[in-house]
XYZ file of C-alpha atoms in Angstrom:
497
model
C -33.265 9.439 -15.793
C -32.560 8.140 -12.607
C -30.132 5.712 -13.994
C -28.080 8.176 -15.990
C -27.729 10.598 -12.508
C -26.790 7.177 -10.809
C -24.096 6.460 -13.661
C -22.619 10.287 -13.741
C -22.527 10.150 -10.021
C -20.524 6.762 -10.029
C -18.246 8.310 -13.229
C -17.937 11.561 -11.052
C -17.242 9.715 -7.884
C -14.791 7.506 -9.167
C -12.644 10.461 -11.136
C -12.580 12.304 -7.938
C -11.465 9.640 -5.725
C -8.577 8.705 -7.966
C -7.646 12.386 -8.085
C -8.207 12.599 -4.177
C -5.673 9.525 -3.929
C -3.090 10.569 -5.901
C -3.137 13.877 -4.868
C -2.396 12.850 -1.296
C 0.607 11.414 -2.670
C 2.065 13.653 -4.718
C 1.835 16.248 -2.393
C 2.326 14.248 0.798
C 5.746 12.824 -0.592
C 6.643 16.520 -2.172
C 6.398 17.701 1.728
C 8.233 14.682 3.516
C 11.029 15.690 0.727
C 11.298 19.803 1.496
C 11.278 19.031 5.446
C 13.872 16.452 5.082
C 16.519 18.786 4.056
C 15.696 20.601 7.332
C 15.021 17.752 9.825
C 17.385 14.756 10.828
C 15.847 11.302 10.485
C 14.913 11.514 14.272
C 12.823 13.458 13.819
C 10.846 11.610 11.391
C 11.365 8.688 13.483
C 9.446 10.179 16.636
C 6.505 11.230 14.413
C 6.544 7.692 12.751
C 6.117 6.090 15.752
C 2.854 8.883 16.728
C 1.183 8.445 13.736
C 1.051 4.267 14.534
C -0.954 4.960 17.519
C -3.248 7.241 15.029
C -2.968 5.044 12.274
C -4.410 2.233 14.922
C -7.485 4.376 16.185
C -8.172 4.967 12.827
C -8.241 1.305 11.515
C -9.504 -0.473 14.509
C -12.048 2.160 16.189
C -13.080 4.584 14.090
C -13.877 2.494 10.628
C -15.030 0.076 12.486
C -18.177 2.267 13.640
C -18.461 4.246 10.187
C -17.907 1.343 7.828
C -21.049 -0.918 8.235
C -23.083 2.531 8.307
C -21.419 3.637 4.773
C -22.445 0.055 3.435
C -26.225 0.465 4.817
C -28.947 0.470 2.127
C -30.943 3.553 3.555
C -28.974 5.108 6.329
C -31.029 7.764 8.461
C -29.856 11.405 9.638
C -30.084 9.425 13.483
C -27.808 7.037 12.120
C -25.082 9.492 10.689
C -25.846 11.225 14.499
C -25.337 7.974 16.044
C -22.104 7.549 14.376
C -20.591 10.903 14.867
C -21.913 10.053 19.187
C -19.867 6.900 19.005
C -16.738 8.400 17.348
C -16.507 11.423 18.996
C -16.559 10.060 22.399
C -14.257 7.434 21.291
C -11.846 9.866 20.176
C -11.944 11.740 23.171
C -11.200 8.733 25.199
C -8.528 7.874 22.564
C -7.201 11.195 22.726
C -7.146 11.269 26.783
C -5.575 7.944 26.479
C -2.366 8.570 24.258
C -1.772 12.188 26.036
C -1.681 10.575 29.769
C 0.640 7.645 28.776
C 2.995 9.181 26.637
C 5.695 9.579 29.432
C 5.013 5.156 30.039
C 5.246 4.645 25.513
C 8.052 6.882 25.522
C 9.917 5.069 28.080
C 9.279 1.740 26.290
C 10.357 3.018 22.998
C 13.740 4.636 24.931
C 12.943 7.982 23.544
C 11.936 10.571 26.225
C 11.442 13.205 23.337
C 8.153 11.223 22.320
C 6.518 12.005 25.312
C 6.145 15.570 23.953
C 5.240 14.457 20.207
C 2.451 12.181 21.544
C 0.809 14.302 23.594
C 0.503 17.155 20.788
C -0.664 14.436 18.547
C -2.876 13.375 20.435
C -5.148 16.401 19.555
C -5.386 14.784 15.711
C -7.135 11.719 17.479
C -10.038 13.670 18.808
C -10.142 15.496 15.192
C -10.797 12.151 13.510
C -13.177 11.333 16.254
C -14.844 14.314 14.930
C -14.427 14.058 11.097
C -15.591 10.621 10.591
C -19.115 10.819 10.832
C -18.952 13.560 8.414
C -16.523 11.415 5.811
C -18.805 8.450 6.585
C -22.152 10.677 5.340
C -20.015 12.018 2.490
C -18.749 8.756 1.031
C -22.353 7.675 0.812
C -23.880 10.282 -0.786
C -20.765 10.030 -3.554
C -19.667 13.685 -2.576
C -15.964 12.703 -3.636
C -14.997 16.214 -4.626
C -15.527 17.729 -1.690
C -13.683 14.874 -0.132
C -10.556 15.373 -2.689
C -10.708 19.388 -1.983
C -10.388 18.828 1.614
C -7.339 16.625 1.080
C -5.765 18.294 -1.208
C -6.259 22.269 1.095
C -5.655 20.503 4.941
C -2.059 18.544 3.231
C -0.850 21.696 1.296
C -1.742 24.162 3.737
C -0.084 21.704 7.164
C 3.219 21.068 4.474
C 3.771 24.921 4.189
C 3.261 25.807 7.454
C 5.351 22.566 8.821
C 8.147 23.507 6.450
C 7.949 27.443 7.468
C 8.671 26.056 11.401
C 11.045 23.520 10.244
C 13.298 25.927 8.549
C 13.355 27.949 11.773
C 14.887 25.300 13.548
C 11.274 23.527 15.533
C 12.624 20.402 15.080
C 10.609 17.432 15.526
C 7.286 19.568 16.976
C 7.353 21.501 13.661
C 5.964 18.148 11.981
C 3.328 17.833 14.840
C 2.740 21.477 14.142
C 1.994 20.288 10.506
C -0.058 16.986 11.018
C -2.355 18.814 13.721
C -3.003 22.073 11.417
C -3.765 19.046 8.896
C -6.385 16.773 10.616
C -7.899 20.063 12.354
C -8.468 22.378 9.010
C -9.939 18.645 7.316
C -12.304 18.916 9.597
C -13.316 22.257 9.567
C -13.362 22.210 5.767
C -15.924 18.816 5.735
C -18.085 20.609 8.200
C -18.305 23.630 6.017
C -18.779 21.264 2.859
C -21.037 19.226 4.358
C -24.039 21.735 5.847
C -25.102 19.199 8.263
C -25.410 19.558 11.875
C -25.091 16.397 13.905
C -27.008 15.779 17.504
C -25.847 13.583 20.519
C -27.676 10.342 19.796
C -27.282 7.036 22.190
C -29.157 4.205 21.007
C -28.831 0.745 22.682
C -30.663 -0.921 19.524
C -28.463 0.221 16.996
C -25.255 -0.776 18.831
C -26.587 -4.415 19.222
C -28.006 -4.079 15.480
C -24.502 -2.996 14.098
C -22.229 -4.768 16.755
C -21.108 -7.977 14.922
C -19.993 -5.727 11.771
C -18.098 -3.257 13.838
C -15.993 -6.515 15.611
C -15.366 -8.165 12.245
C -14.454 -4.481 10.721
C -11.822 -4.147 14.009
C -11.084 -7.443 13.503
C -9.790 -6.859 9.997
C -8.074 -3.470 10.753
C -5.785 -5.053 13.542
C -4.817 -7.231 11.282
C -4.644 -5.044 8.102
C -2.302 -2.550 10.394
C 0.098 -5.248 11.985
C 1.091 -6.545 8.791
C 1.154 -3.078 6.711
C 2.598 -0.854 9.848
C 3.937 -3.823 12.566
C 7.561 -3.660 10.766
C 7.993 0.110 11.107
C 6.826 -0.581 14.901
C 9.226 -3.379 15.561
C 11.944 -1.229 14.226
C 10.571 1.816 16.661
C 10.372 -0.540 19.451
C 14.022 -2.491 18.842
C 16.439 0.305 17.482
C 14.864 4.001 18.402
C 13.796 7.029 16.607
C 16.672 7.566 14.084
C 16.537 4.285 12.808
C 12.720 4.365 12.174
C 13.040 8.037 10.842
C 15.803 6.072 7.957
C 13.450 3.334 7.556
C 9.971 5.685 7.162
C 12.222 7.385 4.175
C 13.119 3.950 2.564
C 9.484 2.582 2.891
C 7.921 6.190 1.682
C 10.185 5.749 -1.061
C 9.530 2.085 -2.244
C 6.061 1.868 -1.111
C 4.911 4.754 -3.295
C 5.005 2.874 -6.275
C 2.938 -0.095 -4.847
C 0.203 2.154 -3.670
C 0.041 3.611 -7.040
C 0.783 1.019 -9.614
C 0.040 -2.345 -7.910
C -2.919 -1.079 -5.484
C -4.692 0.042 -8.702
C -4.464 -2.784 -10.722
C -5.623 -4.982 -7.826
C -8.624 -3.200 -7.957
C -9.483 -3.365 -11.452
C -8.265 -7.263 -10.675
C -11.388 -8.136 -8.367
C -14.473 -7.385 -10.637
C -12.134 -9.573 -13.013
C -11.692 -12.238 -10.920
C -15.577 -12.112 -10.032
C -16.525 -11.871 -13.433
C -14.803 -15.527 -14.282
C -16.572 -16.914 -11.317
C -15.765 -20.881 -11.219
C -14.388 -20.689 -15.084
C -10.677 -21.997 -14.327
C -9.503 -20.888 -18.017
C -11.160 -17.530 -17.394
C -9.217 -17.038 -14.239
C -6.845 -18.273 -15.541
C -6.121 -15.966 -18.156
C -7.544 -12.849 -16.340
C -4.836 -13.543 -13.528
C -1.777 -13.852 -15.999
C -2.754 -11.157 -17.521
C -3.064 -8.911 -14.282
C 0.015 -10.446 -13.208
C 1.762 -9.783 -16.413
C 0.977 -5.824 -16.262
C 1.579 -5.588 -12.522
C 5.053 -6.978 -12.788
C 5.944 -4.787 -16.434
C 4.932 -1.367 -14.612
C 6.408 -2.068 -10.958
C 9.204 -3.919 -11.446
C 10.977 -1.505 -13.462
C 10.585 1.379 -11.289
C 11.915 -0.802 -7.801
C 14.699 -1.866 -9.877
C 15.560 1.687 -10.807
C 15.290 2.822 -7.224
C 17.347 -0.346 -5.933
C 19.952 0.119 -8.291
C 20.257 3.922 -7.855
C 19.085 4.276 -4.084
C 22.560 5.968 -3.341
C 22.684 9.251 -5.638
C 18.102 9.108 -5.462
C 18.481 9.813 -1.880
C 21.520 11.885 -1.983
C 19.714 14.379 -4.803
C 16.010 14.463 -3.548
C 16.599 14.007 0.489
C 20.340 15.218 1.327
C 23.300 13.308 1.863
C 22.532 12.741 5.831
C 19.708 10.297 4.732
C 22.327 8.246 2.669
C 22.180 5.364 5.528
C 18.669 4.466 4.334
C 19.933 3.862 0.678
C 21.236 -0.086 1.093
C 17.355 0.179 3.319
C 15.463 0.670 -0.347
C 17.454 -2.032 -1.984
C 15.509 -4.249 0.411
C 12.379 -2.791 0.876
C 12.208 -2.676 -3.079
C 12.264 -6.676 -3.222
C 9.754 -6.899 -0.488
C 7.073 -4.726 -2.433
C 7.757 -6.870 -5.636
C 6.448 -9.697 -3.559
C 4.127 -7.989 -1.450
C 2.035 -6.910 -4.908
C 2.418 -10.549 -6.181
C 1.134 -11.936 -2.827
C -1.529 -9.565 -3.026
C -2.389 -9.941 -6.679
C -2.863 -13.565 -4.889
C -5.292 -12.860 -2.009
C -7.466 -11.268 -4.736
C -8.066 -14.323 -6.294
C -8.278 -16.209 -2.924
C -11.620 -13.919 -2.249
C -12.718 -13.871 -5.611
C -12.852 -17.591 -5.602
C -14.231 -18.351 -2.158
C -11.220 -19.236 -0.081
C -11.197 -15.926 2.543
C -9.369 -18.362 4.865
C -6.402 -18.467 2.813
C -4.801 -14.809 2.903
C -5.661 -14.620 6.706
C -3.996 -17.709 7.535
C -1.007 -16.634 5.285
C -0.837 -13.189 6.677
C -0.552 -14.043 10.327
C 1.885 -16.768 9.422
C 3.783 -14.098 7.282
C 3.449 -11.613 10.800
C 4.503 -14.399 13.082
C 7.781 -15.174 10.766
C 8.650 -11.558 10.461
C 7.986 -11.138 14.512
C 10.231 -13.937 15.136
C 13.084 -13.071 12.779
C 13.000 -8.931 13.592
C 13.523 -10.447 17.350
C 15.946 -12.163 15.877
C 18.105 -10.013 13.709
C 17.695 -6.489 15.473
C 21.199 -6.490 16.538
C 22.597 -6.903 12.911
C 20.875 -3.198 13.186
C 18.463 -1.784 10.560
C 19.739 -3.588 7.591
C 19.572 -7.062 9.157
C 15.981 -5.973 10.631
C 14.947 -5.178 6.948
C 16.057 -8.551 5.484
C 14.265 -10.226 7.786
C 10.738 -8.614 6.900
C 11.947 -9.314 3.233
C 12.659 -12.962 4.435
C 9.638 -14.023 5.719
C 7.552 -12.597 2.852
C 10.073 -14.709 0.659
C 9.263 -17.612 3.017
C 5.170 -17.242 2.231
C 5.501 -16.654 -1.351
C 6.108 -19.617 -2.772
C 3.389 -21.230 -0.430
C 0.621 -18.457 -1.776
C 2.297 -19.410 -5.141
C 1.738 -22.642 -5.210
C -1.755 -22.918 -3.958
C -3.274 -20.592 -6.330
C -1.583 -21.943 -9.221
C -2.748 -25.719 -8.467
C -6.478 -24.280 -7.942
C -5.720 -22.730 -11.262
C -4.295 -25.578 -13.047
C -0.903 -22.840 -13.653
C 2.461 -24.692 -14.619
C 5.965 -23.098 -15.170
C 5.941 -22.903 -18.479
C 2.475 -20.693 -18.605
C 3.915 -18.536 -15.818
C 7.304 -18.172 -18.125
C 5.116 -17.239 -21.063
C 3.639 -14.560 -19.306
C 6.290 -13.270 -16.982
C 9.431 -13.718 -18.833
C 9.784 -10.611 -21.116
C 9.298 -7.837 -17.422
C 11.025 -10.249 -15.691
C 14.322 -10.277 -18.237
C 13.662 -6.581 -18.877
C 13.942 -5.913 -14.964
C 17.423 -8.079 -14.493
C 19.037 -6.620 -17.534
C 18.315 -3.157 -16.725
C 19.697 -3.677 -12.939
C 22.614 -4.844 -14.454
C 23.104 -2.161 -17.266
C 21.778 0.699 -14.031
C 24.689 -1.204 -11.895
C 27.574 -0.820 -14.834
C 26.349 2.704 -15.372
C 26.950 3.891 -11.851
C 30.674 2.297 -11.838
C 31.408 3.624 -15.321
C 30.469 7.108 -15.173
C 33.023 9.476 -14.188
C 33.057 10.721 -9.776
C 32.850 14.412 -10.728
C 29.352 13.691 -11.601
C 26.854 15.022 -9.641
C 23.828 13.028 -8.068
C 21.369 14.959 -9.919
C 23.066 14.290 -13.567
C 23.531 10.569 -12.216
C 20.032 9.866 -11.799
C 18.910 12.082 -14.525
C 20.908 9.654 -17.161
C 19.308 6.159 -14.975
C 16.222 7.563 -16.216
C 16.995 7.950 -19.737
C 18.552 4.492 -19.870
C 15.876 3.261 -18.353
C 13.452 4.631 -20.727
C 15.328 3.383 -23.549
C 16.783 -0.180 -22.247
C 13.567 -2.127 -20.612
C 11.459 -1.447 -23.129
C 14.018 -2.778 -25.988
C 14.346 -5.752 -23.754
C 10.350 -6.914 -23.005
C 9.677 -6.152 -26.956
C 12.911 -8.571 -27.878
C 12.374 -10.980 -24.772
C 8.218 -10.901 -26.161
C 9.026 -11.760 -29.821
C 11.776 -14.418 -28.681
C 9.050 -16.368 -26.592
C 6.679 -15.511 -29.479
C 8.480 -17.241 -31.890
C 9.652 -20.487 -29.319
C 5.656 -20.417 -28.397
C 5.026 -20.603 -32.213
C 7.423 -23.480 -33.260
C 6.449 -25.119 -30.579
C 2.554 -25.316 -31.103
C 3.839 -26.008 -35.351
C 6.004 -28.816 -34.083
C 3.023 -30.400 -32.034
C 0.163 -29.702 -34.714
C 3.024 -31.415 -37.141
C 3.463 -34.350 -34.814
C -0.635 -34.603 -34.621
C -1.087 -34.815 -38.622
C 1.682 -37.177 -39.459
C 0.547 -39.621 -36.664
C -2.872 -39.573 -37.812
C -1.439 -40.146 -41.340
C 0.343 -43.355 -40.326
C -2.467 -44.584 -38.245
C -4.955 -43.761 -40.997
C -2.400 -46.335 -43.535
C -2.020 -48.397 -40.825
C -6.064 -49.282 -40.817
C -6.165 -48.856 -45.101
């Protein structure tokens, strides 16, 4: 009995985190796109560069307390208590923090209107202070549904009333209006959800007991946020507010369908990975395989947007965001990569080597550091091609380790890669011939309307003829050799008659 509750929990759990997930999206990117018809990039910009300083606390401080707790065999009411102590006054330090230096950031970003943004937002810190104790005891106890219907209230309920301020002309403060409505009804909801009432608990013995997770859990946040968020900060820090605001829109746009497509699948690809434990062939074949799907649902949709960046962001966003369009035809190669190179440091774990992706990720920082330094004053485009560079320039280093500990060669990695990898080219080219053929009177909306129908229609025709063209070379070939085999044991057989 206990088994089957444990199994419908897990079942429930893992049903209502994928809906929590998605949900977040959907309606997250459904809000960015209303307010965007009402707000200039600017805007966006100034409230990209608040939410890094958030997005930092979050990853570095806060997790870093709540995670080891959430992986603790038996954790104990004190515990949960001693978590929500620690966060709490960590957020209100945070929170203190960001509000009394906003006038000094806001100076070194060359954008006195932060000063104002920060120091609103500054109230969402101390609400995740509060929260995370709460999301902490939630996540263990598999309470996912209360988790997804606070997302899904505290983002729909922010998005209306940040849109209602927007569309009277509150500018950027209408989106800290949003985010801060946001973070503060989350927590109200989880408190309500949760009927728990935390004390003030300081213990000396649990800090020293839990210390060495929290600095490896920090540890791995600074680095997980400098190489998912340091771009958007180098841009903040090098070219201002509008430029980030253009280059938030691009990366919302392009990194959508990594978080949903190749972030999934690399989930499902580390239980596989595990599974095959030191089996090369298993590995082997579970990674091609993972690879293969990864590449034939992503690299489709990046195409698409690459090829029809212009009249996407014209029809969904408003011609004033048209200077982030040649921004997406970048961004989209760097997410093909980025979910290869990730597909990558998968396996890496999964087979031992943690040292690997680290290594590669600060050398992929460092290169991206050095060339954004470089290539600012080529403006945003030139700043975008050099993040795309130096993934380009770790690539085939991640690429060729993992396929020499997997024994890989070209013509396996054709085999499996060829038919999305044909698809994807021919359908840039036929989404590139489209645009210049069809008539100007066109509007953007019928443009992109009839990229998605040919898309429909032309990559699948071209992996299913691609896939039975390899097919039948694969199959010739492996007749040819099993030919070869016979007749030279035929001869050698006559040979010894």
């Amino acid at each position: 009995m206990h088994k089957n509750s444990v199994s419908g929990s897990l079942a429930s759990g893992s049903i209502w985190s994928i809906v929590d997930n998605l949900a977040q999206q959907i309606l997250s990117f459904l809000v960015f796109a209303v307010l965007a018809r009402f707000l200039a990039p600017d805007a966006f910009g100034l409230l990209t560069v608040a939410h890094l300083f958030i997005l930092f606390t979050r990853l570095v401080v806060f997790d870093a307390i709540a995670l080891p707790v959430v992986r603790t065999t038996e954790p104990t009411d004190r515990l949960y208590c001693w978590v929500f102590t620690c966060c709490t006054a960590a957020g209100l330090l945070l929170a203190a923090l960001m509000f009394f230096s906003a006038g000094l950031v806001s100076s070194a970003f060359r954008a006195p209107e932060l000063k104002g943004v920060l120091q609103g937002m500054s109230a969402s810190v101390f609400f995740f202070g509060l929260v995370r104790a709460y999301e902490a005891r939630l996540v263990r106890n598999m309470m996912f549904r209360q988790l997804a219907i606070r997302s899904i209230a505290s983002v729909t309920i922010g998005g209306i009333i940040g849109i209602g301020l927007a569309s009277n002309g509150w500018g950027a403060m209408s989106l800290v209006v949003q985010q801060v409505t946001a973070s503060g009804l989350a927590l109200v909801l989880v408190v309500a959800q949760s009927h728990w009432l935390p004390r003030i608990v300081f213990d000396r013995e649990l800090t020293r007991k839990y210390w060495d997770d929290i600095r490896q859990v920090g540890i791995s946040g600074i680095l997980g946020f400098a190489n998912n968020n340091g771009d958007s900060l180098l841009v903040g820090l090098f070219l201002g507010p509008y430029a980030t605001g253009l280059y938030n829109l691009a990366k919302r746009v392009t990194s959508a369908v990594f978080l949903v497509i190749a972030s999934s699948l690399q989930k499902v690809a580390l239980p596989v990975f595990s599974d095959a434990g030191t089996d090369k062939a298993a590995l082997r074949q579970g990674y091609l395989k993972i690879f293969g799907i990864t590449l034939f649902c992503i690299a489709p949709l990046l195409c698409f947007q690459a090829a029809m960046a212009e009249p996407l962001v014209a029809a969904v966003f408003g011609p004033k965001w048209l200077p982030a369009a040649p921004i997406i035809d970048v961004l989209a190669l760097l997410y093909l990569l980025s979910s290869i190179v990730d597909l990558n440091d998968y396996l890496f774990f999964a087979t031992g080597k943690n040292r690997m992706p680290v290594w590669l990720g600060v050398v992929q920082l460092t290169l991206a550091t050095v060339l954004a330094a470089s290539f600012y004053r080529f403006g945003l485009f030139g700043m975008s091609l050099s993040f795309c560079a130096a993934y380009l320039m770790v690539f085939p280093v991640s690429q060729i380790v993992l396929n020499r500990a997997l024994g890989l060669d070209l013509r396996m990695m054709w085999y499996a890669l060829a038919p999305p990898l044909v698809g994807s080219i021919v359908l840039t080219l036929g989404l590139t011939a489209y645009r210049l053929l069809m008539p100007q009177h066109f509007t953007d909306a019928v443009l992109v309307g009839g990229a998605v129908v040919i898309t429909c229609l032309l990559y699948p025709l071209m992996v299913a003829v691609t896939g039975w063209r390899i097919r039948g070379v694969n199959d010739s070939w492996h007749a040819l050799l099993l030919s070869t085999i016979r007749w030279r044991r035929f001869f050698e057989g006559r040979a010894g008659s």
